[in-house]
GROMACS .gro file of C-alpha atoms in nm:
model
   87
    1UNK     CA    1  -4.314  -3.704   4.610
    2UNK     CA    2  -4.671  -3.585   4.645
    3UNK     CA    3  -4.897  -3.348   4.460
    4UNK     CA    4  -4.652  -3.106   4.331
    5UNK     CA    5  -4.424  -3.353   4.141
    6UNK     CA    6  -4.690  -3.547   4.013
    7UNK     CA    7  -4.825  -3.242   3.825
    8UNK     CA    8  -5.091  -3.087   4.053
    9UNK     CA    9  -5.008  -2.884   4.314
   10UNK     CA   10  -5.331  -2.948   4.527
   11UNK     CA   11  -5.195  -2.977   4.857
   12UNK     CA   12  -4.955  -2.691   4.872
   13UNK     CA   13  -5.069  -2.295   4.851
   14UNK     CA   14  -5.036  -2.138   4.514
   15UNK     CA   15  -5.073  -1.768   4.682
   16UNK     CA   16  -4.724  -1.755   4.882
   17UNK     CA   17  -4.460  -1.533   4.741
   18UNK     CA   18  -4.246  -1.549   4.991
   19UNK     CA   19  -3.950  -1.787   4.938
   20UNK     CA   20  -3.879  -1.915   5.258
   21UNK     CA   21  -4.247  -1.985   5.325
   22UNK     CA   22  -4.298  -2.157   4.986
   23UNK     CA   23  -3.944  -2.381   5.045
   24UNK     CA   24  -4.097  -2.482   5.372
   25UNK     CA   25  -4.430  -2.585   5.222
   26UNK     CA   26  -4.244  -2.838   4.986
   27UNK     CA   27  -3.992  -2.943   5.256
   28UNK     CA   28  -4.378  -3.057   5.442
   29UNK     CA   29  -4.494  -3.162   5.117
   30UNK     CA   30  -4.201  -3.437   5.129
   31UNK     CA   31  -4.364  -3.595   5.440
   32UNK     CA   32  -4.071  -3.766   5.530
   33UNK     CA   33  -3.798  -3.640   5.820
   34UNK     CA   34  -3.487  -3.640   5.610
   35UNK     CA   35  -3.470  -3.557   5.224
   36UNK     CA   36  -3.207  -3.467   4.997
   37UNK     CA   37  -3.129  -3.172   4.803
   38UNK     CA   38  -3.249  -3.383   4.470
   39UNK     CA   39  -3.559  -3.412   4.661
   40UNK     CA   40  -3.616  -3.048   4.662
   41UNK     CA   41  -3.528  -2.980   4.295
   42UNK     CA   42  -3.825  -3.197   4.207
   43UNK     CA   43  -4.026  -2.859   4.329
   44UNK     CA   44  -3.830  -2.711   4.055
   45UNK     CA   45  -4.072  -2.607   3.782
   46UNK     CA   46  -4.331  -2.566   4.102
   47UNK     CA   47  -4.118  -2.285   4.251
   48UNK     CA   48  -4.052  -2.150   3.863
   49UNK     CA   49  -4.432  -2.101   3.823
   50UNK     CA   50  -4.492  -1.927   4.161
   51UNK     CA   51  -4.155  -1.695   4.099
   52UNK     CA   52  -4.150  -1.645   3.703
   53UNK     CA   53  -3.901  -1.351   3.771
   54UNK     CA   54  -3.634  -1.596   3.872
   55UNK     CA   55  -3.428  -1.782   3.618
   56UNK     CA   56  -3.194  -1.943   3.888
   57UNK     CA   57  -3.443  -2.164   4.081
   58UNK     CA   58  -3.202  -2.437   4.196
   59UNK     CA   59  -2.959  -2.195   4.326
   60UNK     CA   60  -3.238  -2.001   4.518
   61UNK     CA   61  -3.327  -2.358   4.684
   62UNK     CA   62  -2.962  -2.405   4.802
   63UNK     CA   63  -2.963  -2.061   4.950
   64UNK     CA   64  -3.287  -2.103   5.134
   65UNK     CA   65  -3.193  -2.398   5.243
   66UNK     CA   66  -2.885  -2.241   5.390
   67UNK     CA   67  -3.128  -1.966   5.575
   68UNK     CA   68  -3.347  -2.271   5.707
   69UNK     CA   69  -3.043  -2.423   5.833
   70UNK     CA   70  -2.927  -2.111   5.989
   71UNK     CA   71  -3.314  -2.017   6.138
   72UNK     CA   72  -3.289  -2.416   6.326
   73UNK     CA   73  -3.569  -2.534   6.095
   74UNK     CA   74  -3.353  -2.819   5.940
   75UNK     CA   75  -3.003  -2.960   5.982
   76UNK     CA   76  -2.720  -3.037   5.702
   77UNK     CA   77  -2.623  -3.412   5.768
   78UNK     CA   78  -2.335  -3.446   5.515
   79UNK     CA   79  -2.183  -3.307   5.223
   80UNK     CA   80  -2.368  -3.519   4.999
   81UNK     CA   81  -2.679  -3.307   5.051
   82UNK     CA   82  -2.875  -3.441   5.309
   83UNK     CA   83  -3.107  -3.262   5.538
   84UNK     CA   84  -3.320  -3.339   5.850
   85UNK     CA   85  -3.649  -3.167   5.915
   86UNK     CA   86  -3.626  -3.032   6.273
   87UNK     CA   87  -3.985  -2.879   6.279
   0.00000   0.00000   0.00000
């Protein structure tokens, strides 16, 4: 994990309030083609800062990953929470 999980948010824009864009930024920040749900959960505190009114961050991450799958941005690889970036 890079900037966000290390305690900073140097490489991600903090001005975004669009969930889909925020999740895409986190996926890009991972800087790898395959990633896990656990990798995404490492952004939970960062996302809760961007969206302080949401008390269900992990659920929202899962929902947005489904939306991004439907949009053709990512692919579910297995039932163990492994994904592939398609962009």
